[in-house]
PDB file of C-alpha atoms and ligand atoms in Angstrom:
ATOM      1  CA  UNK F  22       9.466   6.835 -17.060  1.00 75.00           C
ATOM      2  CA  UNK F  23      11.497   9.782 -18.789  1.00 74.00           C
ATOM      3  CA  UNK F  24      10.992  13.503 -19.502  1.00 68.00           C
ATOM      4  CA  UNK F  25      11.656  15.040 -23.066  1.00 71.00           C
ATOM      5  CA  UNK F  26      14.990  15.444 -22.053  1.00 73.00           C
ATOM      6  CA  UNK F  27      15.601  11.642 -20.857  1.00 74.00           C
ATOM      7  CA  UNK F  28      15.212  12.515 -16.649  1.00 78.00           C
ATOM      8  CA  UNK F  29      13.901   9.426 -14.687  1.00 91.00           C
ATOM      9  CA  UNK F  30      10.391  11.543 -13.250  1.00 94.00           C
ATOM     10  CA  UNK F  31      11.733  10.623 -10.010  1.00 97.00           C
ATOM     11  CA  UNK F  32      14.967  11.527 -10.078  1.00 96.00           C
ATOM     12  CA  UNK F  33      16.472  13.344  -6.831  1.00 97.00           C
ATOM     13  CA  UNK F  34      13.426  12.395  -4.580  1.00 98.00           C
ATOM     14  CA  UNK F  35      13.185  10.559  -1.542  1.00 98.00           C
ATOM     15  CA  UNK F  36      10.543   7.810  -0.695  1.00 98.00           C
ATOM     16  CA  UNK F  37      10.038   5.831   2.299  1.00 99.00           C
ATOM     17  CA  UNK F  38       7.816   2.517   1.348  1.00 99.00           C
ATOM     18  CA  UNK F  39       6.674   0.717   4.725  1.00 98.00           C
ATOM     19  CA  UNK F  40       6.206  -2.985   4.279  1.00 98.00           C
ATOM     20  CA  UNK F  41       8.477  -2.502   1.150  1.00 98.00           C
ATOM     21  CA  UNK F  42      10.300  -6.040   1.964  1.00 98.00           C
ATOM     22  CA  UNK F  43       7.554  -8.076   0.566  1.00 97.00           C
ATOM     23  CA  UNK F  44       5.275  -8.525  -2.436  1.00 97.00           C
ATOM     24  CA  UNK F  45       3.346  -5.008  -3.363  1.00 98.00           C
ATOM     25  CA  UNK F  46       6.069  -2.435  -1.457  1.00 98.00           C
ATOM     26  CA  UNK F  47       9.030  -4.773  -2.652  1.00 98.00           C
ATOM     27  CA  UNK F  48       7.608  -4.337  -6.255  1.00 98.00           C
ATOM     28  CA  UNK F  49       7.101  -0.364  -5.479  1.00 98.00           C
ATOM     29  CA  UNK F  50      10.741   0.145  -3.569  1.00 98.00           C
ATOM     30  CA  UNK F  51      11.720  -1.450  -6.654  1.00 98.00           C
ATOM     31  CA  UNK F  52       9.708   0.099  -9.076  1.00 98.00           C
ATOM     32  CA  UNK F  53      10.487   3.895  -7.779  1.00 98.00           C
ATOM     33  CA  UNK F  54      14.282   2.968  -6.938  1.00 98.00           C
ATOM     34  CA  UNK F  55      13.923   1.984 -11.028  1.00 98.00           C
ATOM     35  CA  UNK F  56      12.781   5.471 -11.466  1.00 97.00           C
ATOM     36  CA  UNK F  57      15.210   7.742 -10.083  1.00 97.00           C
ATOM     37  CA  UNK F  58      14.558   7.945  -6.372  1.00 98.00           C
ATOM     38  CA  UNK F  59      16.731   6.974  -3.515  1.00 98.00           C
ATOM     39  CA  UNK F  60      14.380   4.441  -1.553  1.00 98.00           C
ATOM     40  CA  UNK F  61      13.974   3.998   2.554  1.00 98.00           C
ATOM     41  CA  UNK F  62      11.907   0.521   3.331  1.00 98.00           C
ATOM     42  CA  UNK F  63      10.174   0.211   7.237  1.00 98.00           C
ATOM     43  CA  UNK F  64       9.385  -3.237   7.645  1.00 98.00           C
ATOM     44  CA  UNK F  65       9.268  -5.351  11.147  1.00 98.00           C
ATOM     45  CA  UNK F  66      11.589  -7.450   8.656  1.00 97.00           C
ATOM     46  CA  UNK F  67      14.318  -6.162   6.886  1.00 98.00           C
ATOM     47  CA  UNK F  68      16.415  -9.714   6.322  1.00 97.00           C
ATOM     48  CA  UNK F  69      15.394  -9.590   2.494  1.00 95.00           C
ATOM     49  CA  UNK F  70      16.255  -5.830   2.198  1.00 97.00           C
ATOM     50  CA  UNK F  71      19.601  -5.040  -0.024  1.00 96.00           C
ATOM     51  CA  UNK F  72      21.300  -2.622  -1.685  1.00 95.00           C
ATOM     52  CA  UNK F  73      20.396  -0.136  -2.783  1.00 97.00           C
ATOM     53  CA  UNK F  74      17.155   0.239  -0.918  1.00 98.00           C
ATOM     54  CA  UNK F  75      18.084   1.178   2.956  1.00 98.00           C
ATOM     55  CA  UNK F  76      16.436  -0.989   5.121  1.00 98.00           C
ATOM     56  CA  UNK F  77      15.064  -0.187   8.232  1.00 98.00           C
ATOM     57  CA  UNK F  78      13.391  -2.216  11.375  1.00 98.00           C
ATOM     58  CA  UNK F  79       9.827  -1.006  13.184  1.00 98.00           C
ATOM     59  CA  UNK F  80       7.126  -2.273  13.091  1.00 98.00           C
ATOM     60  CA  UNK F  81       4.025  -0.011  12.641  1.00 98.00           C
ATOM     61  CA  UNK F  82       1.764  -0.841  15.625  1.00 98.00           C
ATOM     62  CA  UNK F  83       4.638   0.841  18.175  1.00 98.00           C
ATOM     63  CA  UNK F  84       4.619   4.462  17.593  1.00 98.00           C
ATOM     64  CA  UNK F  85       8.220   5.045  19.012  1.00 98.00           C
ATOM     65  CA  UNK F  86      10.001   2.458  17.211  1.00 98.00           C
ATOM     66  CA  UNK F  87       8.432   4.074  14.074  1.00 98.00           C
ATOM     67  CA  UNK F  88       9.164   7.664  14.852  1.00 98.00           C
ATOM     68  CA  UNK F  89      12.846   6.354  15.695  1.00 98.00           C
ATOM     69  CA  UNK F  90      12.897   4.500  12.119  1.00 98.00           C
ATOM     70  CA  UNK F  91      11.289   7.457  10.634  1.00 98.00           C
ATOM     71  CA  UNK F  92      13.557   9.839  11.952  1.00 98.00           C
ATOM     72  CA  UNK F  93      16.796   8.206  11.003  1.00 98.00           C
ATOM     73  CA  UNK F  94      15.875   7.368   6.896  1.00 98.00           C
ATOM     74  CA  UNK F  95      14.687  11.326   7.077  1.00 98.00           C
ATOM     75  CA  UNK F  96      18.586  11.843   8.308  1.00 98.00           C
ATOM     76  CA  UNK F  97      19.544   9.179   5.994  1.00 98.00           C
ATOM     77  CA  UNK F  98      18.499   9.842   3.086  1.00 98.00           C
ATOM     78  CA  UNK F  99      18.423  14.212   3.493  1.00 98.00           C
ATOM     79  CA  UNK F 100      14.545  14.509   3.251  1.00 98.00           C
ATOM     80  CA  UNK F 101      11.493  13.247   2.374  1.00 98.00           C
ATOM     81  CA  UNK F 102       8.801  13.790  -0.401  1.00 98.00           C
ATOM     82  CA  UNK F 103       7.100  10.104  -0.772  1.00 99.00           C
ATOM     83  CA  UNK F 104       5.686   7.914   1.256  1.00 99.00           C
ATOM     84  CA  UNK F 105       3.775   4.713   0.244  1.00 99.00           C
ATOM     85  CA  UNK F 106       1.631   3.673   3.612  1.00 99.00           C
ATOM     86  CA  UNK F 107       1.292   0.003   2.652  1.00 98.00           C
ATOM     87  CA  UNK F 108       2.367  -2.403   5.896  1.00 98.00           C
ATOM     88  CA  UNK F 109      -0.862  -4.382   5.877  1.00 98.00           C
ATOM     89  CA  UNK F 110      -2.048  -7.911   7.214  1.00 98.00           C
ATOM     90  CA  UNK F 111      -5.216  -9.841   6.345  1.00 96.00           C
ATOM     91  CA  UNK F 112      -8.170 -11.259   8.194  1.00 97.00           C
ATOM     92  CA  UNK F 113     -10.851 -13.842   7.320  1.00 95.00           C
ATOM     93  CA  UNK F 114     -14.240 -13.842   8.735  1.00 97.00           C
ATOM     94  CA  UNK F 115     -17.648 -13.349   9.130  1.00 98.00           C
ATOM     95  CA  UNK F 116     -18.052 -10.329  11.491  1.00 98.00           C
ATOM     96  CA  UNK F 117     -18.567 -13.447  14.004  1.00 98.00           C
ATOM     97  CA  UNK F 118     -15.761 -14.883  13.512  1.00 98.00           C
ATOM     98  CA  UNK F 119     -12.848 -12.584  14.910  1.00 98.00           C
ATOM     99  CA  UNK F 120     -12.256 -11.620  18.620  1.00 98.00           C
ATOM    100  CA  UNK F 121     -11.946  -7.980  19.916  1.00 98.00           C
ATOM    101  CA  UNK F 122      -8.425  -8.444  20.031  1.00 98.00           C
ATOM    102  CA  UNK F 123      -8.101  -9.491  15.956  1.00 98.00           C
ATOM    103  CA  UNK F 124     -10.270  -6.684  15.659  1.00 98.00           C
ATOM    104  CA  UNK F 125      -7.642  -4.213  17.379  1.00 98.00           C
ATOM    105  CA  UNK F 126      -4.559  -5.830  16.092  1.00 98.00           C
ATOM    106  CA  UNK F 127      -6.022  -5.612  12.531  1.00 98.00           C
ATOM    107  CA  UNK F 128      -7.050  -2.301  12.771  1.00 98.00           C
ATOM    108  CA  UNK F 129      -3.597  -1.212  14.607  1.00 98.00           C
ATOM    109  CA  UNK F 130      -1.698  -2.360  11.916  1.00 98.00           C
ATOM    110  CA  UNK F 131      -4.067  -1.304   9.110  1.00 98.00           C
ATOM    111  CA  UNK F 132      -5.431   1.775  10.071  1.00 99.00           C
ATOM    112  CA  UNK F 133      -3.362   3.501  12.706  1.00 99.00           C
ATOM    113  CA  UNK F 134      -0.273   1.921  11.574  1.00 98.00           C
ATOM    114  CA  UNK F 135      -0.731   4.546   8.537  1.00 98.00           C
ATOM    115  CA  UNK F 136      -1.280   7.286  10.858  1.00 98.00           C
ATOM    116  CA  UNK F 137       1.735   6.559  13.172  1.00 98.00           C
ATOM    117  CA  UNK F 138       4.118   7.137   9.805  1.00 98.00           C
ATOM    118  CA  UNK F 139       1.988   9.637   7.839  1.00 98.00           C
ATOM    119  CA  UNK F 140       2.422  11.747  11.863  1.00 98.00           C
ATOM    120  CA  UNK F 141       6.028  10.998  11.605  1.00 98.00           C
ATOM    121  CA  UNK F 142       7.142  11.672   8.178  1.00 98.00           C
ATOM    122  CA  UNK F 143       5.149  14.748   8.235  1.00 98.00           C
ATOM    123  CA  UNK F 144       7.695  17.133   8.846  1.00 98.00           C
ATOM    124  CA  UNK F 145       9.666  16.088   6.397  1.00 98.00           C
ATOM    125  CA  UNK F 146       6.922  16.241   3.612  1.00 98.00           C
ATOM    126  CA  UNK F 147       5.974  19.433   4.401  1.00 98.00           C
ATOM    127  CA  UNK F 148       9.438  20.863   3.651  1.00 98.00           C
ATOM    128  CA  UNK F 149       9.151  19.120   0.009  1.00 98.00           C
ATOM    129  CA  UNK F 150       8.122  20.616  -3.014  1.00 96.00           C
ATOM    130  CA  UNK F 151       6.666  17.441  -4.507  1.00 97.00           C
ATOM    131  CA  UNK F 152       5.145  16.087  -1.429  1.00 98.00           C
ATOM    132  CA  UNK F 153       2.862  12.901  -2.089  1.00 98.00           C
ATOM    133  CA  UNK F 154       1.534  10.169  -0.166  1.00 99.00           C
ATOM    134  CA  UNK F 155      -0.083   7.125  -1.336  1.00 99.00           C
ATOM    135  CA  UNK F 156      -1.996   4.292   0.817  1.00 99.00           C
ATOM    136  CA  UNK F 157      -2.161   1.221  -0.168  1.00 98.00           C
ATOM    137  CA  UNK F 158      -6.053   0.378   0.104  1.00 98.00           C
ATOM    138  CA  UNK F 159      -8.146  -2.901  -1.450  1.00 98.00           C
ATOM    139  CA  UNK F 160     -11.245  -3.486  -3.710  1.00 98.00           C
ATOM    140  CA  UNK F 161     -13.059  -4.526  -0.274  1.00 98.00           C
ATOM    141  CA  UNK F 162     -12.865  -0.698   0.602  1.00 98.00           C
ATOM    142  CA  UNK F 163     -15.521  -0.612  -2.036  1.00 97.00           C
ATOM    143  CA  UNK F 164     -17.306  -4.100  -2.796  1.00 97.00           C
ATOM    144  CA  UNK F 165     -18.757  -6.188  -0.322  1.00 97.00           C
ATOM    145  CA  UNK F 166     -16.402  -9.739  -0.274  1.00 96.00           C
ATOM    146  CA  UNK F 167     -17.694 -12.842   1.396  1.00 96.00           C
ATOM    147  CA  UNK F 168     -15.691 -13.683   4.527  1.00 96.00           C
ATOM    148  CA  UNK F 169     -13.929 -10.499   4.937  1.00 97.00           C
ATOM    149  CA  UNK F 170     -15.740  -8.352   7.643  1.00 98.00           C
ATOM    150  CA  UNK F 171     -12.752  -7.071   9.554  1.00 98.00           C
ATOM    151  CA  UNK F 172     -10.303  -7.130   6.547  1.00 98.00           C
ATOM    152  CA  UNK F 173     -12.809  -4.674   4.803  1.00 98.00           C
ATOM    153  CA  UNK F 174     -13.237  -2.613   7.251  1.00 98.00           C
ATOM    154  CA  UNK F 175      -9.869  -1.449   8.085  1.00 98.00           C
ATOM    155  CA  UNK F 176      -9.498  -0.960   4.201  1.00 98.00           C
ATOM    156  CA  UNK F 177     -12.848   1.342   4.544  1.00 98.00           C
ATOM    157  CA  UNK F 178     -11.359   3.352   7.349  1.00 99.00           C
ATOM    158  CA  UNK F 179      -7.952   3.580   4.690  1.00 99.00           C
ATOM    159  CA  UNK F 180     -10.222   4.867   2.127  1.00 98.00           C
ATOM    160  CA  UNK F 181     -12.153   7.648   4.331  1.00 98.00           C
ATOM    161  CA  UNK F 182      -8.446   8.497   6.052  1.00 98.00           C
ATOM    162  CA  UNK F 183      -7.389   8.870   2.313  1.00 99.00           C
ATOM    163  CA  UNK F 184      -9.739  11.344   2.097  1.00 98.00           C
ATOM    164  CA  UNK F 185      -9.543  13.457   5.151  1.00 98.00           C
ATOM    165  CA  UNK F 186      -5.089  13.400   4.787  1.00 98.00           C
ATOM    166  CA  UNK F 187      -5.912  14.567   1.220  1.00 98.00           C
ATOM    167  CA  UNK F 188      -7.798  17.403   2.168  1.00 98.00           C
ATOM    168  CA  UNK F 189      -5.911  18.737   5.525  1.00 98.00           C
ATOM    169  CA  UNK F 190      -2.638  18.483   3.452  1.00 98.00           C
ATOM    170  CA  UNK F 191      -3.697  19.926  -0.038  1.00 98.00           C
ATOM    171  CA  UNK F 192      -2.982  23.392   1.260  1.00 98.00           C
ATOM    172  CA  UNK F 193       0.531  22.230   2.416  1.00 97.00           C
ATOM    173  CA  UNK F 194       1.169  20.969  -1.337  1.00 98.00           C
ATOM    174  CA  UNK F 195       1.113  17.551   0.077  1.00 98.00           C
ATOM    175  CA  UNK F 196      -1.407  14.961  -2.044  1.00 98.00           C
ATOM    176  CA  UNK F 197      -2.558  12.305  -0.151  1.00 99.00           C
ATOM    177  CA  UNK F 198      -4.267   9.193  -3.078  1.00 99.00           C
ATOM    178  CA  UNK F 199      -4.917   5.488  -2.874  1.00 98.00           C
ATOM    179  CA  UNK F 200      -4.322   2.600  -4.789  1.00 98.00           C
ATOM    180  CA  UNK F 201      -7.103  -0.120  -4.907  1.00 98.00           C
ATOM    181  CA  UNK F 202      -5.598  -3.487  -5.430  1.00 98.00           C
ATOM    182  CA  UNK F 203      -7.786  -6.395  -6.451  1.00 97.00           C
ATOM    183  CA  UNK F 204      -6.147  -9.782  -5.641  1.00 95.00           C
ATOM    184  CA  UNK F 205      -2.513  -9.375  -5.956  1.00 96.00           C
ATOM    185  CA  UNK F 206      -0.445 -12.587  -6.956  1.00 95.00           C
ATOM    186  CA  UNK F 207       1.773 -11.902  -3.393  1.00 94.00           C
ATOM    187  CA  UNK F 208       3.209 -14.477  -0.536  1.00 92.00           C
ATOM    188  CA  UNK F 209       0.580 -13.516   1.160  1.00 90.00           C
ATOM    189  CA  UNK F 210      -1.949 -14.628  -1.452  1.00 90.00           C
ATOM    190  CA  UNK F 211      -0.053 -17.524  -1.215  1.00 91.00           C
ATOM    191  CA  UNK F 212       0.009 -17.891   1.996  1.00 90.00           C
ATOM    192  CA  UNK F 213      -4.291 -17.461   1.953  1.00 87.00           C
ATOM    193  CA  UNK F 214      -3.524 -20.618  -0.506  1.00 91.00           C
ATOM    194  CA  UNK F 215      -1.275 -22.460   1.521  1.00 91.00           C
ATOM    195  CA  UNK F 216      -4.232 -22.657   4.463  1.00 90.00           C
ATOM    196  CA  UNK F 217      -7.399 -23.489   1.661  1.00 90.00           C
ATOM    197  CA  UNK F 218      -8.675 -27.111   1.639  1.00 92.00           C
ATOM    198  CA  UNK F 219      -7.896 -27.706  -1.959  1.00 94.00           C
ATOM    199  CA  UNK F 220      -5.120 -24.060  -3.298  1.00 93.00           C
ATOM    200  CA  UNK F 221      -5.396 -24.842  -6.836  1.00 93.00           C
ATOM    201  CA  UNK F 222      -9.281 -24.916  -6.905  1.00 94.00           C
ATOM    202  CA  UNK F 223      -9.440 -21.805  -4.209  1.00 92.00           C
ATOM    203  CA  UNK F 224      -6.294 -19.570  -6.961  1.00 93.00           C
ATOM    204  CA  UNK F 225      -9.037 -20.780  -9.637  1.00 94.00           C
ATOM    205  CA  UNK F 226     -11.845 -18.858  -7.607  1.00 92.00           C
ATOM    206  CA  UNK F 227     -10.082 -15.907  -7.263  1.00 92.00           C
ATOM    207  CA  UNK F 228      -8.838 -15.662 -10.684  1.00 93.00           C
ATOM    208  CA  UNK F 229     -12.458 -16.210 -11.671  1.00 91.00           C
ATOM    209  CA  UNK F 230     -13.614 -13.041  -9.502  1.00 89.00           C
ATOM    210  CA  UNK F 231     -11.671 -10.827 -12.005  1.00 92.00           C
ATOM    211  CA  UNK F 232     -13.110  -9.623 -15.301  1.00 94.00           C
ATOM    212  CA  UNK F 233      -9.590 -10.301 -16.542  1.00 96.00           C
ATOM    213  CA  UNK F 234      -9.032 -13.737 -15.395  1.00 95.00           C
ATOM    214  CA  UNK F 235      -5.957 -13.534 -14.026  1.00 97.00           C
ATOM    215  CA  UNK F 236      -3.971 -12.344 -10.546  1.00 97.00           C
ATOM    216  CA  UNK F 237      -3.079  -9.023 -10.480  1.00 97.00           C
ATOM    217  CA  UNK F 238       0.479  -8.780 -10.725  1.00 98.00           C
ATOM    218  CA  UNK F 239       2.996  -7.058  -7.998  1.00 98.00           C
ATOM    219  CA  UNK F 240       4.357  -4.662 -10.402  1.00 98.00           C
ATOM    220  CA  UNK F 241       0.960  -3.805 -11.523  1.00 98.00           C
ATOM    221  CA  UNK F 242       0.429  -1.799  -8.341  1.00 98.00           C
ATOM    222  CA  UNK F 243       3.665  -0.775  -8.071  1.00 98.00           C
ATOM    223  CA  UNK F 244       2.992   1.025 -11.376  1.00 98.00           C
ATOM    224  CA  UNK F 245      -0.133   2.564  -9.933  1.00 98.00           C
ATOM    225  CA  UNK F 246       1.534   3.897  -6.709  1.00 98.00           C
ATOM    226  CA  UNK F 247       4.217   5.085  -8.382  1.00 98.00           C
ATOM    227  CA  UNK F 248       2.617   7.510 -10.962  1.00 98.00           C
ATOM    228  CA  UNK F 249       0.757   8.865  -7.836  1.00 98.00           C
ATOM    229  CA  UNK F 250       3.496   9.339  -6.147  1.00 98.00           C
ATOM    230  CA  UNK F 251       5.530  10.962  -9.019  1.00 98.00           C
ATOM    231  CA  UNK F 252       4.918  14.894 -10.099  1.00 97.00           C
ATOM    232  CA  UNK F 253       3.511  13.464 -13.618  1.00 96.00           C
ATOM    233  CA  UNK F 254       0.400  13.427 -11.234  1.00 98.00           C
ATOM    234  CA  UNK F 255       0.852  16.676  -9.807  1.00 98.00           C
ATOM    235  CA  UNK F 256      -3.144  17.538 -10.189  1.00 98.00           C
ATOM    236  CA  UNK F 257      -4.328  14.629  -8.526  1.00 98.00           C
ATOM    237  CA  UNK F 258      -5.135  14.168  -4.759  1.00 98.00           C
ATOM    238  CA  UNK F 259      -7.963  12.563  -2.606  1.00 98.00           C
ATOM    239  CA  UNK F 260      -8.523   9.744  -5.884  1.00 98.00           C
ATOM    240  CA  UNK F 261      -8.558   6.020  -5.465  1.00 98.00           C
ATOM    241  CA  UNK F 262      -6.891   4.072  -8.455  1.00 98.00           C
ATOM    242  CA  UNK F 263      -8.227   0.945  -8.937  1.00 98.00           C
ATOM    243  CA  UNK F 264      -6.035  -2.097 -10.007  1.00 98.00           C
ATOM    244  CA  UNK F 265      -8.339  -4.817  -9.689  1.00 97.00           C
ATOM    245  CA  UNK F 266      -8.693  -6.783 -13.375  1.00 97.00           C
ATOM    246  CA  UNK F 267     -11.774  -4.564 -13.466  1.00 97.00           C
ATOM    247  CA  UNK F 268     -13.016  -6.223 -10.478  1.00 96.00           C
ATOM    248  CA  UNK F 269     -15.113  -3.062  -9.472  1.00 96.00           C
ATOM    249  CA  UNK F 270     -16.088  -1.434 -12.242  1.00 95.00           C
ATOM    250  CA  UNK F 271     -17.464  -3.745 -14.251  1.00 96.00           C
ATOM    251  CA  UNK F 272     -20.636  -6.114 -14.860  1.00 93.00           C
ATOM    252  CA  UNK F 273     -19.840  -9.102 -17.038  1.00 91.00           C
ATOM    253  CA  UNK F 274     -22.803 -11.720 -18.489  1.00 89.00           C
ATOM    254  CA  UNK F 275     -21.280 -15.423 -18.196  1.00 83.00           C
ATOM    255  CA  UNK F 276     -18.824 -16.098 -20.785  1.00 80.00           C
ATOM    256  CA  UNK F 277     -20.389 -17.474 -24.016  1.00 80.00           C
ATOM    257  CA  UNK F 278     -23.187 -15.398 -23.270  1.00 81.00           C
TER     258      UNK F 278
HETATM  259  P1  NAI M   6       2.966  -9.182   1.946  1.00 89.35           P
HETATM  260  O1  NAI M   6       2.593  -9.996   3.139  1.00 89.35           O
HETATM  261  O2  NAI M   6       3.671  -9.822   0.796  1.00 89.35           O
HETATM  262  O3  NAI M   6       3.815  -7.916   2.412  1.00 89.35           O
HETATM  263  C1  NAI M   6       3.414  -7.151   3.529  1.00 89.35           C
HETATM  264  C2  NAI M   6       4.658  -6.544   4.161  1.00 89.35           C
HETATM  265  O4  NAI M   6       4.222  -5.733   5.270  1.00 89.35           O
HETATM  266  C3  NAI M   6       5.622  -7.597   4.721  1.00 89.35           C
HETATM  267  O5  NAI M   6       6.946  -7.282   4.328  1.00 89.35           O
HETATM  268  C4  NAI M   6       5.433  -7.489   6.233  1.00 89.35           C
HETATM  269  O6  NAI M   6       6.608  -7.799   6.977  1.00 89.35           O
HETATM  270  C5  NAI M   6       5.042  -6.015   6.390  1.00 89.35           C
HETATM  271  N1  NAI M   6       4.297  -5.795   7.622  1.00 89.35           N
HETATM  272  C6  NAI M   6       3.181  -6.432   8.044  1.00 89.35           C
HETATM  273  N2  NAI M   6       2.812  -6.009   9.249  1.00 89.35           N
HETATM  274  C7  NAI M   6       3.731  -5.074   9.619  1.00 89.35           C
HETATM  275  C8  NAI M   6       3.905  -4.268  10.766  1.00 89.35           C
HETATM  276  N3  NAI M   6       3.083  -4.379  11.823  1.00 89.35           N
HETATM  277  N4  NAI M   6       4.927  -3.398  10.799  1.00 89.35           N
HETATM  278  C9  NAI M   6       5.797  -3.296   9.769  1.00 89.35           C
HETATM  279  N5  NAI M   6       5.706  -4.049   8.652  1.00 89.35           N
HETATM  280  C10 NAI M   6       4.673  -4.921   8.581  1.00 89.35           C
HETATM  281  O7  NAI M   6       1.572  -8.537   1.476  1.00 89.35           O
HETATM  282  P2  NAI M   6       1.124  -7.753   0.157  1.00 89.35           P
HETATM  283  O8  NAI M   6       0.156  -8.624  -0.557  1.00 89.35           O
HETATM  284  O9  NAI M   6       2.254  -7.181  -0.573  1.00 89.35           O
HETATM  285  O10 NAI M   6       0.261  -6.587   0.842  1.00 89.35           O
HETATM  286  C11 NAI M   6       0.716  -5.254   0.949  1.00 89.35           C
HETATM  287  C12 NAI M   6      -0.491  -4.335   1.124  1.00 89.35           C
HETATM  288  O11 NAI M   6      -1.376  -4.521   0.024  1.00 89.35           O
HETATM  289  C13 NAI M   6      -1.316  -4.577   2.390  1.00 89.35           C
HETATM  290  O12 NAI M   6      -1.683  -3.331   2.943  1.00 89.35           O
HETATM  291  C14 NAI M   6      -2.542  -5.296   1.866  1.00 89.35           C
HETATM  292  O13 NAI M   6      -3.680  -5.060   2.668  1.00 89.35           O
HETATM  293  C15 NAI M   6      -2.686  -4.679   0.501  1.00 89.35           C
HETATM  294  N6  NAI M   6      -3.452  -5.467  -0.456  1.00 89.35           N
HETATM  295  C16 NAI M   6      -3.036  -6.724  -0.828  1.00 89.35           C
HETATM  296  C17 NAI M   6      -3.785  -7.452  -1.735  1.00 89.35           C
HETATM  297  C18 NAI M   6      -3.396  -8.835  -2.177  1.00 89.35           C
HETATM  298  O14 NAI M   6      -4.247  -9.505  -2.795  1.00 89.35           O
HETATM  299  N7  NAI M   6      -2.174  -9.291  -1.951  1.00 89.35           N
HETATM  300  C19 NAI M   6      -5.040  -6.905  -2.296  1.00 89.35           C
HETATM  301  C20 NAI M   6      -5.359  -5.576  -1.862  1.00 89.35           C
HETATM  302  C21 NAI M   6      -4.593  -4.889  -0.963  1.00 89.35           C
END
């Protein structure tokens, strides 16, 4: 996206995307590199990291590694005035289903994961003067999905923290949104696939669960994240953006009907 005057919106900025080597932050390290800004990825795997995003290893469930990694793209890349908080994993499951310890390694990575680079890269925002942070949260924040009890509830928690970050940081000119992805055509989609009895039936289901019929795309969210991350959107904080097909707005009769 371009100004008047033909300036990328995010050109001369600084991002940091963690979990940018894979599916939704690959799309977004991509999309905002795209877009003017120079572009730090955390990831606990960096192997499929290149130029000219700067890779770097931590993963988000050990608070020193990630201050370390933090720390040294800060240096790196001479500030800070994005980050996109979207490391995530998935769970399945009735609330039966999952032991305490899925429960607090889902909910490490999920949840506090966010909080251990939002405390880190704080700093650093706060000396920005387009400070933004965006979380990647899910439709199950906000609609009630079969067989994800655990799943949705870290999502819930990324919703309310949403929330809370937007409104302790407003006042430091940091704005603190969320995107809301429906099902996102991913690896790890595929790898939810890979494990179903019969993948083309279960990719038919989920298509079906969208108004639009279709995956959303990678880039799709990318898009999202980055026009909350870029000053275009310099009046909004504390939102949730859905990108879900329409999966939670809307109220469709059968089709033909
Ligand atoms: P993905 O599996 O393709 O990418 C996730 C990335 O996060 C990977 O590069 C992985 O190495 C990294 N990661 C995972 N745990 C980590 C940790 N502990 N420390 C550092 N890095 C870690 O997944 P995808 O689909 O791109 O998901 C990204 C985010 O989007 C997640 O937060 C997920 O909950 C969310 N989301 C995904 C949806 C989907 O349908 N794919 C739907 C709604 C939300």
């Amino acid at each position: 996206m371009t100004d008047s005057a033909g300036r990328h919106d995010l050109a001369g900025l600084k991002a940091l995307v963690t979990g940018g080597a894979s599916g939704i932050g690959r799309a977004t390290a991509d999309l905002l590199t795209a877009r003017g800004a120079d572009v730090a990825v955390l990831d606990r795997d960096i192997t499929a990291v290149d130029k000219p995003l700067r890779g770097y290893a931590a993963d988000v469930t050990d608070d020193e590694t990630v201050r370390a990694a933090v720390a040294t793209a800060v240096a790196d890349l001479g500030g800070l005035d994005i980050l996109v908080n979207n490391a995530g994993i998935g769970a399945q499951g009735t609330v039966a289903d999952n032991d305490d310890a899925a429960w607090h390694r889902v909910l490490d990575v999920n949840v506090v994961g966010m909080v251990r680079t939002t405390r880190a890269a704080l700093p650093a925002l706060r000396r920005s003067r387009h400070a933004a942070i965006v979380n990647t949260c899910s439709v199950a924040a906000t609609a009630g999905l079969p067989q994800r009890a655990l799943y949705s509830a870290s999502k819930g928690a990324v919703y309310s923290l949403t929330l809370a970050m937007a409104a302790d940081h407003v006042r430091e000119g940091i704005r603190v949104n969320c995107v809301n992805p429906g099902t996102v055509d991913t690896p790890w989609v595929g790898r939810l696939l890979d494990k179903a009895d019969d993948p083309a039936t279960e990719r038919a289901a989920l298509e079906a669960r969208q108004p639009t019929g279709r995956l959303v795309r990678a880039d799709e969210v990318a898009g999202a994240i980055a026009y909350l991350a870029s000053p275009l959107s310099g009046a909004t904080t504390g939102t949730s953006l859905a990108v879900d097909g329409g999966m939670q707005g809307l109220r469709l009769r059968p089709a033909g009907q």
